[in-house]
């Protein structure tokens, strides 16, 4: 039985929630391996809508173990707010079905403060963060001054961590014109929430290793999208973690040999939230139509997403970087009714053609997409559950996507409902 990694292969918002939910029903363990509560997953189960930010999607299903790995940065207060929200919807969450890696770094109020102070100071050069402290928290992790979950169990250790952390942050805040951190207040808040949080702490690397040895199916769940990766994304308009499949191993304490299938989630068109380059962005009626039909507003931020045609160059690139075994193509039904569709098959920059997106920001800013036009379809694909339910033009579009990205379609999603899915390859049985 295979262990499966799910990654977004565009700029996020590809519909991972539904696909992960579909897969999590068949998995035993579902583990988040990077990101924080800036990620948004919307699940629709039997007509009931669940909106998750930090918790793994498998948490809404009974008899599943949900894990938050060490690659995640954790806001304790947001975690319990999300747990309370789900409890009100009838989802039972306890230490029996949720574990958090004891070496997970914590997001603190000072991280959110710094996020907002920097964005305000940057003016037009702002990156467009969610302001939730994700980036500053990862900075402290790499700078070896983070407070990690296990630190809450020992007051002396916590004091040492706070001293090192505040020496850094107070200097930053002074430069940005903000008051120093109230150390006593921050420590009190951490000691207050520690008894709630510590029971969830576990050596997740060991739990995962034991699960694998016993033959359990593991689903690794990523957040954001590959084009927001700290190394391979459209830097600096990226998130602060590794969003590609390699992070599934390091973000949970598993070796890369534990990964058997990488499923890349790909939207049938392209969207992006926030600042940064977007070669196929549409500022016309077609872009407006994609946004309206696709309900393109962020789950977490509510921000309107920028919309454009499918970019095969970028998806081919992200599939190669993550070693994608097959893609789940989502929101095909949003393209219903278009007379003509366009797919970006290459770029032109200063008269030179490229079959990839260059790293240099100056070159990215000059990209002109090269399009291939295809006939659209007037029939509805919404709710299709077999190839026979799809119009011929829609099948042709899907096949052309496969050719251009050098990767097969493993699953096809035709609505937010989990059962409106055409399965081509079962990732768990591949």
CSV table of C-alpha atoms in Angstrom, one decimal, residues 16-418:
chain,number,residue,atom,x,y,z
A,16,UNK,CA,-6.6,20.5,-2.2
A,17,UNK,CA,-9.2,20.4,0.5
A,18,UNK,CA,-11.7,18.3,-1.4
A,19,UNK,CA,-9.0,15.9,-2.9
A,20,UNK,CA,-7.3,15.4,0.5
A,21,UNK,CA,-10.7,14.7,2.1
A,22,UNK,CA,-11.5,12.2,-0.7
A,23,UNK,CA,-8.1,10.5,0.0
A,24,UNK,CA,-8.2,10.8,3.7
A,25,UNK,CA,-11.3,8.5,3.9
A,26,UNK,CA,-9.0,5.8,2.7
A,27,UNK,CA,-5.9,6.7,4.7
A,28,UNK,CA,-5.1,5.9,8.4
A,29,UNK,CA,-2.9,8.8,9.2
A,30,UNK,CA,-3.1,12.3,7.7
A,31,UNK,CA,-0.2,14.6,8.4
A,32,UNK,CA,0.3,18.3,7.7
A,33,UNK,CA,4.0,18.9,6.9
A,34,UNK,CA,4.4,22.7,6.4
A,35,UNK,CA,2.8,26.1,6.5
A,36,UNK,CA,0.6,27.6,9.2
A,37,UNK,CA,-2.9,28.9,9.7
A,38,UNK,CA,-2.5,31.0,6.6
A,39,UNK,CA,-3.6,28.0,4.5
A,40,UNK,CA,-7.2,27.5,3.7
A,41,UNK,CA,-9.0,24.2,2.9
A,42,UNK,CA,-12.7,24.1,2.3
A,43,UNK,CA,-14.4,20.7,2.6
A,44,UNK,CA,-18.0,19.9,1.5
A,45,UNK,CA,-19.2,16.7,3.0
A,46,UNK,CA,-22.9,15.7,2.6
A,47,UNK,CA,-23.7,19.3,2.0
A,48,UNK,CA,-22.0,20.5,5.1
A,49,UNK,CA,-19.1,23.0,4.7
A,50,UNK,CA,-16.0,22.8,6.9
A,51,UNK,CA,-13.3,25.5,6.6
A,52,UNK,CA,-9.9,24.5,7.9
A,53,UNK,CA,-6.8,26.6,8.3
A,54,UNK,CA,-4.3,24.6,10.4
A,55,UNK,CA,-5.8,21.3,11.2
A,56,UNK,CA,-5.2,18.4,8.7
A,57,UNK,CA,-8.3,17.7,6.5
A,58,UNK,CA,-8.6,14.2,8.0
A,59,UNK,CA,-9.7,15.6,11.3
A,60,UNK,CA,-13.3,15.7,10.2
A,61,UNK,CA,-13.4,12.0,9.7
A,62,UNK,CA,-13.8,9.4,12.5
A,63,UNK,CA,-11.1,6.8,13.3
A,64,UNK,CA,-8.3,8.8,11.6
A,65,UNK,CA,-5.2,10.1,13.2
A,66,UNK,CA,-4.5,13.7,12.3
A,67,UNK,CA,-0.9,14.9,12.8
A,68,UNK,CA,0.6,18.4,12.7
A,69,UNK,CA,4.3,17.9,11.8
A,70,UNK,CA,7.4,19.8,12.8
A,71,UNK,CA,7.5,21.5,9.4
A,72,UNK,CA,4.4,23.5,10.4
A,73,UNK,CA,4.5,26.7,12.5
A,74,UNK,CA,1.7,26.6,15.1
A,75,UNK,CA,-0.4,29.4,16.5
A,76,UNK,CA,-1.8,27.9,19.7
A,77,UNK,CA,-4.6,30.3,20.1
A,78,UNK,CA,-5.7,29.9,16.5
A,79,UNK,CA,-5.5,26.2,16.9
A,80,UNK,CA,-8.0,26.1,19.8
A,81,UNK,CA,-10.2,28.6,18.1
A,82,UNK,CA,-10.4,26.3,15.1
A,83,UNK,CA,-11.0,23.2,17.4
A,84,UNK,CA,-13.9,25.1,19.1
A,85,UNK,CA,-15.3,26.0,15.7
A,86,UNK,CA,-15.3,22.4,14.5
A,87,UNK,CA,-16.7,21.2,17.8
A,88,UNK,CA,-19.7,23.4,17.2
A,89,UNK,CA,-20.1,21.6,13.9
A,90,UNK,CA,-20.1,18.2,15.7
A,91,UNK,CA,-16.4,17.3,15.1
A,92,UNK,CA,-14.8,15.6,18.1
A,93,UNK,CA,-11.1,16.5,18.6
A,94,UNK,CA,-9.0,15.1,21.4
A,95,UNK,CA,-5.5,13.6,22.0
A,96,UNK,CA,-6.9,10.4,20.6
A,97,UNK,CA,-7.2,11.8,17.0
A,98,UNK,CA,-4.8,14.7,17.0
A,99,UNK,CA,-1.1,14.8,17.6
A,100,UNK,CA,1.4,17.7,17.3
A,101,UNK,CA,5.1,17.2,16.9
A,102,UNK,CA,6.9,18.2,20.1
A,103,UNK,CA,9.5,20.1,18.1
A,104,UNK,CA,7.0,22.3,16.3
A,105,UNK,CA,7.8,26.0,16.5
A,106,UNK,CA,5.1,28.3,17.9
A,107,UNK,CA,3.7,31.5,16.3
A,108,UNK,CA,3.4,34.2,19.0
A,109,UNK,CA,1.6,37.5,19.0
A,110,UNK,CA,5.0,39.3,18.4
A,111,UNK,CA,5.3,37.4,15.1
A,112,UNK,CA,2.0,38.8,13.9
A,113,UNK,CA,3.0,42.3,15.1
A,114,UNK,CA,6.2,42.1,13.1
A,115,UNK,CA,4.5,40.8,10.0
A,116,UNK,CA,2.1,43.8,10.0
A,117,UNK,CA,4.8,46.4,10.9
A,118,UNK,CA,7.0,45.3,8.1
A,119,UNK,CA,4.2,45.3,5.5
A,120,UNK,CA,3.2,48.8,6.6
A,121,UNK,CA,6.8,50.0,6.4
A,122,UNK,CA,7.4,48.4,3.0
A,123,UNK,CA,4.6,50.5,1.3
A,124,UNK,CA,4.6,49.7,-2.5
A,125,UNK,CA,7.3,47.0,-1.9
A,126,UNK,CA,5.0,44.9,0.3
A,127,UNK,CA,4.9,41.2,-0.4
A,128,UNK,CA,1.2,40.7,0.4
A,129,UNK,CA,1.4,38.4,3.4
A,130,UNK,CA,-1.6,37.4,5.4
A,131,UNK,CA,-0.3,39.1,8.4
A,132,UNK,CA,-0.5,36.0,10.6
A,133,UNK,CA,3.1,35.8,11.6
A,134,UNK,CA,4.1,32.8,9.5
A,135,UNK,CA,7.2,34.3,8.0
A,136,UNK,CA,8.6,35.8,11.2
A,137,UNK,CA,8.0,32.5,13.0
A,138,UNK,CA,10.0,30.6,10.3
A,139,UNK,CA,12.8,33.2,10.6
A,140,UNK,CA,13.1,32.6,14.3
A,141,UNK,CA,13.2,28.8,13.7
A,142,UNK,CA,16.1,29.2,11.3
A,143,UNK,CA,17.7,31.8,13.6
A,144,UNK,CA,17.6,29.2,16.4
A,145,UNK,CA,15.6,31.4,18.7
A,146,UNK,CA,12.1,29.9,18.3
A,147,UNK,CA,10.0,28.7,21.2
A,148,UNK,CA,8.9,25.1,20.4
A,149,UNK,CA,6.1,23.2,21.8
A,150,UNK,CA,8.2,21.0,24.1
A,151,UNK,CA,9.7,24.2,25.7
A,152,UNK,CA,6.4,24.9,27.4
A,153,UNK,CA,6.9,21.9,29.7
A,154,UNK,CA,9.8,23.5,31.5
A,155,UNK,CA,9.7,27.1,32.9
A,156,UNK,CA,13.5,27.4,33.0
A,157,UNK,CA,13.8,26.4,29.4
A,158,UNK,CA,11.0,28.8,28.5
A,159,UNK,CA,12.7,31.7,30.3
A,160,UNK,CA,16.0,31.0,28.4
A,161,UNK,CA,14.1,30.9,25.1
A,162,UNK,CA,12.2,34.1,25.8
A,163,UNK,CA,15.5,36.0,26.7
A,164,UNK,CA,17.0,35.0,23.3
A,165,UNK,CA,13.9,35.7,21.4
A,166,UNK,CA,13.1,39.1,22.9
A,167,UNK,CA,16.7,40.3,22.5
A,168,UNK,CA,16.1,40.0,18.8
A,169,UNK,CA,12.6,41.2,18.5
A,170,UNK,CA,12.9,44.2,20.8
A,171,UNK,CA,15.7,45.5,18.6
A,172,UNK,CA,13.6,45.0,15.5
A,173,UNK,CA,10.6,46.7,17.0
A,174,UNK,CA,12.7,49.7,18.1
A,175,UNK,CA,13.9,50.2,14.5
A,176,UNK,CA,10.2,50.1,13.3
A,177,UNK,CA,9.1,52.5,16.0
A,178,UNK,CA,7.2,50.0,18.1
A,179,UNK,CA,7.2,49.5,21.9
A,180,UNK,CA,9.2,46.6,23.4
A,181,UNK,CA,7.5,43.3,24.1
A,182,UNK,CA,5.8,42.9,27.5
A,183,UNK,CA,7.8,39.9,28.6
A,184,UNK,CA,5.7,39.1,31.6
A,185,UNK,CA,2.5,39.2,29.7
A,186,UNK,CA,3.8,37.0,26.9
A,187,UNK,CA,5.2,34.4,29.4
A,188,UNK,CA,1.9,34.4,31.3
A,189,UNK,CA,0.0,33.8,28.1
A,190,UNK,CA,2.3,30.8,27.2
A,191,UNK,CA,2.0,29.3,30.7
A,192,UNK,CA,-1.7,29.7,30.6
A,193,UNK,CA,-2.2,27.8,27.3
A,194,UNK,CA,0.6,25.2,28.0
A,195,UNK,CA,-1.7,22.8,29.9
A,196,UNK,CA,-4.1,22.8,27.0
A,197,UNK,CA,-1.5,22.3,24.3
A,198,UNK,CA,1.1,20.0,25.9
A,199,UNK,CA,-1.2,16.9,26.0
A,200,UNK,CA,-1.1,16.9,22.1
A,201,UNK,CA,2.7,16.9,22.0
A,202,UNK,CA,4.2,13.6,20.7
A,203,UNK,CA,7.5,12.4,19.0
A,204,UNK,CA,5.7,12.5,15.7
A,205,UNK,CA,8.7,11.0,13.8
A,206,UNK,CA,8.3,7.9,15.9
A,207,UNK,CA,4.6,7.7,15.6
A,208,UNK,CA,4.9,8.0,11.8
A,209,UNK,CA,7.6,5.4,11.7
A,210,UNK,CA,5.6,2.9,13.7
A,211,UNK,CA,2.5,3.6,11.5
A,212,UNK,CA,4.5,2.8,8.4
A,213,UNK,CA,6.0,-0.3,9.8
A,214,UNK,CA,2.6,-1.6,10.7
A,215,UNK,CA,1.3,-1.1,7.2
A,216,UNK,CA,-0.9,1.9,7.7
A,217,UNK,CA,-1.6,4.2,4.9
A,218,UNK,CA,-0.2,7.7,5.4
A,219,UNK,CA,-1.4,10.8,3.6
A,220,UNK,CA,1.0,13.8,3.7
A,221,UNK,CA,-0.9,17.1,3.3
A,222,UNK,CA,0.8,20.3,2.1
A,223,UNK,CA,-0.4,23.8,2.2
A,224,UNK,CA,-0.2,26.7,-0.3
A,225,UNK,CA,1.2,25.9,-3.7
A,226,UNK,CA,4.5,25.0,-5.3
A,227,UNK,CA,4.9,28.5,-6.9
A,228,UNK,CA,4.9,29.9,-3.4
A,229,UNK,CA,7.9,27.7,-2.4
A,230,UNK,CA,10.7,29.6,-0.6
A,231,UNK,CA,13.3,28.3,-3.1
A,232,UNK,CA,11.4,27.6,-6.3
A,233,UNK,CA,8.5,30.1,-6.1
A,234,UNK,CA,8.2,33.6,-7.6
A,235,UNK,CA,10.6,35.0,-4.9
A,236,UNK,CA,10.2,37.2,-2.9
A,237,UNK,CA,6.4,36.9,-3.4
A,238,UNK,CA,6.4,33.5,-1.7
A,239,UNK,CA,5.6,31.8,1.6
A,240,UNK,CA,8.4,31.1,4.1
A,241,UNK,CA,8.5,27.3,3.9
A,242,UNK,CA,9.2,24.6,1.4
A,243,UNK,CA,5.8,23.8,-0.3
A,244,UNK,CA,7.1,21.1,-2.7
A,245,UNK,CA,6.9,17.3,-2.0
A,246,UNK,CA,10.4,17.0,-0.5
A,247,UNK,CA,9.1,18.8,2.6
A,248,UNK,CA,6.8,15.9,3.4
A,249,UNK,CA,9.8,13.9,4.6
A,250,UNK,CA,11.6,16.6,6.6
A,251,UNK,CA,8.4,18.2,7.9
A,252,UNK,CA,7.3,15.0,9.6
A,253,UNK,CA,10.5,13.2,10.4
A,254,UNK,CA,10.1,10.5,7.7
A,255,UNK,CA,12.7,9.5,5.2
A,256,UNK,CA,12.1,10.2,1.5
A,257,UNK,CA,11.7,6.5,1.0
A,258,UNK,CA,8.3,6.6,2.8
A,259,UNK,CA,6.9,8.5,-0.2
A,260,UNK,CA,5.4,6.3,-2.9
A,261,UNK,CA,3.1,8.6,-4.9
A,262,UNK,CA,3.1,12.4,-5.3
A,263,UNK,CA,-0.3,13.9,-6.3
A,264,UNK,CA,-0.1,17.4,-7.7
A,265,UNK,CA,-3.4,19.4,-7.4
A,266,UNK,CA,-3.9,21.6,-10.5
A,267,UNK,CA,-6.7,23.9,-11.3
A,268,UNK,CA,-8.0,23.9,-14.9
A,269,UNK,CA,-7.1,27.6,-15.1
A,270,UNK,CA,-4.8,29.7,-12.9
A,271,UNK,CA,-5.3,31.9,-9.9
A,272,UNK,CA,-3.1,33.8,-7.5
A,273,UNK,CA,-3.7,35.8,-4.3
A,274,UNK,CA,-1.5,38.8,-3.4
A,275,UNK,CA,1.4,40.4,-5.1
A,276,UNK,CA,3.9,39.0,-7.6
A,277,UNK,CA,4.2,38.0,-11.3
A,278,UNK,CA,1.4,36.2,-13.1
A,279,UNK,CA,2.1,35.6,-16.8
A,280,UNK,CA,-1.4,34.6,-17.8
A,281,UNK,CA,-3.4,37.0,-15.7
A,282,UNK,CA,-6.6,38.3,-17.4
A,283,UNK,CA,-7.9,41.8,-16.7
A,284,UNK,CA,-10.8,41.4,-19.0
A,285,UNK,CA,-14.3,39.9,-19.1
A,286,UNK,CA,-12.8,36.3,-19.3
A,287,UNK,CA,-10.9,36.9,-16.1
A,288,UNK,CA,-13.9,38.3,-14.4
A,289,UNK,CA,-16.0,35.3,-15.6
A,290,UNK,CA,-13.4,32.8,-14.2
A,291,UNK,CA,-13.4,34.6,-10.9
A,292,UNK,CA,-17.2,34.7,-10.6
A,293,UNK,CA,-17.8,31.1,-11.8
A,294,UNK,CA,-15.0,29.8,-9.6
A,295,UNK,CA,-16.0,31.7,-6.5
A,296,UNK,CA,-12.4,32.9,-6.3
A,297,UNK,CA,-12.1,34.4,-2.9
A,298,UNK,CA,-9.5,33.2,-0.3
A,299,UNK,CA,-10.8,30.8,2.4
A,300,UNK,CA,-8.6,32.5,5.1
A,301,UNK,CA,-8.3,36.1,3.9
A,302,UNK,CA,-11.4,36.6,1.8
A,303,UNK,CA,-9.2,38.4,-0.7
A,304,UNK,CA,-10.3,38.2,-4.3
A,305,UNK,CA,-8.0,36.0,-6.4
A,306,UNK,CA,-6.4,37.1,-9.6
A,307,UNK,CA,-7.5,34.8,-12.5
A,308,UNK,CA,-6.0,33.7,-15.8
A,309,UNK,CA,-5.7,31.0,-18.4
A,310,UNK,CA,-4.0,27.7,-17.6
A,311,UNK,CA,-0.2,28.0,-17.6
A,312,UNK,CA,1.3,24.7,-18.8
A,313,UNK,CA,4.8,26.1,-18.5
A,314,UNK,CA,4.6,26.7,-14.8
A,315,UNK,CA,2.7,23.4,-14.0
A,316,UNK,CA,5.3,21.4,-16.0
A,317,UNK,CA,8.0,23.1,-14.0
A,318,UNK,CA,6.4,22.4,-10.6
A,319,UNK,CA,5.6,18.8,-11.5
A,320,UNK,CA,9.2,18.3,-12.3
A,321,UNK,CA,10.4,19.9,-9.1
A,322,UNK,CA,8.1,17.9,-6.9
A,323,UNK,CA,8.4,14.6,-8.8
A,324,UNK,CA,4.7,14.5,-9.4
A,325,UNK,CA,3.4,11.0,-10.2
A,326,UNK,CA,0.0,12.3,-11.4
A,327,UNK,CA,-2.2,15.3,-11.1
A,328,UNK,CA,-5.7,15.9,-9.8
A,329,UNK,CA,-7.3,18.4,-12.2
A,330,UNK,CA,-9.9,20.5,-10.4
A,331,UNK,CA,-12.6,23.0,-11.3
A,332,UNK,CA,-13.0,21.8,-14.9
A,333,UNK,CA,-16.6,22.9,-14.7
A,334,UNK,CA,-15.6,26.5,-14.3
A,335,UNK,CA,-14.6,26.5,-18.0
A,336,UNK,CA,-18.1,25.4,-19.1
A,337,UNK,CA,-19.6,27.8,-21.7
A,338,UNK,CA,-16.4,29.4,-23.0
A,339,UNK,CA,-16.4,29.4,-26.8
A,340,UNK,CA,-12.6,29.5,-26.9
A,341,UNK,CA,-10.0,28.5,-24.3
A,342,UNK,CA,-6.3,29.4,-24.2
A,343,UNK,CA,-3.4,27.5,-22.7
A,344,UNK,CA,0.0,29.0,-22.2
A,345,UNK,CA,2.6,26.8,-23.9
A,346,UNK,CA,5.7,29.0,-23.7
A,347,UNK,CA,7.0,32.5,-22.9
A,348,UNK,CA,8.7,35.2,-24.9
A,349,UNK,CA,11.1,37.6,-23.1
A,350,UNK,CA,12.8,40.3,-25.2
A,351,UNK,CA,12.4,38.3,-28.4
A,352,UNK,CA,13.8,35.1,-26.8
A,353,UNK,CA,11.5,32.1,-26.2
A,354,UNK,CA,11.6,30.2,-22.9
A,355,UNK,CA,10.0,26.8,-22.0
A,356,UNK,CA,10.3,27.6,-18.2
A,357,UNK,CA,10.0,30.6,-15.9
A,358,UNK,CA,13.4,32.2,-15.3
A,359,UNK,CA,14.4,32.9,-11.7
A,360,UNK,CA,15.5,36.5,-12.3
A,361,UNK,CA,12.7,39.0,-11.2
A,362,UNK,CA,13.6,41.4,-14.0
A,363,UNK,CA,13.0,38.6,-16.6
A,364,UNK,CA,9.8,37.5,-14.9
A,365,UNK,CA,8.4,41.0,-15.2
A,366,UNK,CA,8.9,41.0,-19.0
A,367,UNK,CA,7.3,37.6,-19.7
A,368,UNK,CA,4.8,37.5,-22.6
A,369,UNK,CA,2.8,34.3,-22.7
A,370,UNK,CA,2.6,32.3,-25.9
A,371,UNK,CA,-0.9,30.8,-26.2
A,372,UNK,CA,-2.4,27.9,-27.9
A,373,UNK,CA,-6.2,28.3,-28.6
A,374,UNK,CA,-8.7,25.4,-28.3
A,375,UNK,CA,-12.4,25.1,-28.8
A,376,UNK,CA,-14.4,25.3,-25.6
A,377,UNK,CA,-17.7,23.4,-24.9
A,378,UNK,CA,-21.2,24.5,-24.2
A,379,UNK,CA,-22.4,21.5,-22.3
A,380,UNK,CA,-22.1,21.2,-18.5
A,381,UNK,CA,-19.3,19.1,-16.9
A,382,UNK,CA,-20.5,19.9,-13.4
A,383,UNK,CA,-21.0,16.7,-11.4
A,384,UNK,CA,-19.5,14.4,-14.1
A,385,UNK,CA,-18.3,11.1,-12.6
A,386,UNK,CA,-17.0,9.3,-15.7
A,387,UNK,CA,-15.3,10.1,-18.9
A,388,UNK,CA,-18.5,9.3,-20.7
A,389,UNK,CA,-20.2,12.2,-18.9
A,390,UNK,CA,-17.7,14.7,-20.4
A,391,UNK,CA,-18.1,16.6,-23.7
A,392,UNK,CA,-15.5,15.6,-26.4
A,393,UNK,CA,-14.0,19.1,-26.3
A,394,UNK,CA,-13.5,18.9,-22.5
A,395,UNK,CA,-11.7,15.5,-22.9
A,396,UNK,CA,-9.5,17.0,-25.6
A,397,UNK,CA,-8.6,19.9,-23.3
A,398,UNK,CA,-7.6,17.5,-20.5
A,399,UNK,CA,-5.5,15.3,-22.8
A,400,UNK,CA,-3.7,18.4,-24.1
A,401,UNK,CA,-2.9,19.5,-20.5
A,402,UNK,CA,-1.4,16.1,-19.9
A,403,UNK,CA,0.8,16.4,-23.0
A,404,UNK,CA,2.0,19.8,-22.2
A,405,UNK,CA,2.9,19.2,-18.5
A,406,UNK,CA,4.4,15.8,-19.2
A,407,UNK,CA,2.3,14.3,-16.4
A,408,UNK,CA,-0.9,12.1,-16.5
A,409,UNK,CA,-4.2,13.0,-14.9
A,410,UNK,CA,-4.8,10.7,-12.0
A,411,UNK,CA,-8.1,12.3,-10.8
A,412,UNK,CA,-10.5,14.8,-12.3
A,413,UNK,CA,-12.8,17.0,-10.1
A,414,UNK,CA,-16.0,18.5,-11.5
A,415,UNK,CA,-17.6,20.2,-8.5
A,416,UNK,CA,-16.8,20.9,-4.8
A,417,UNK,CA,-18.7,17.7,-3.8
A,418,UNK,CA,-16.3,15.0,-3.0
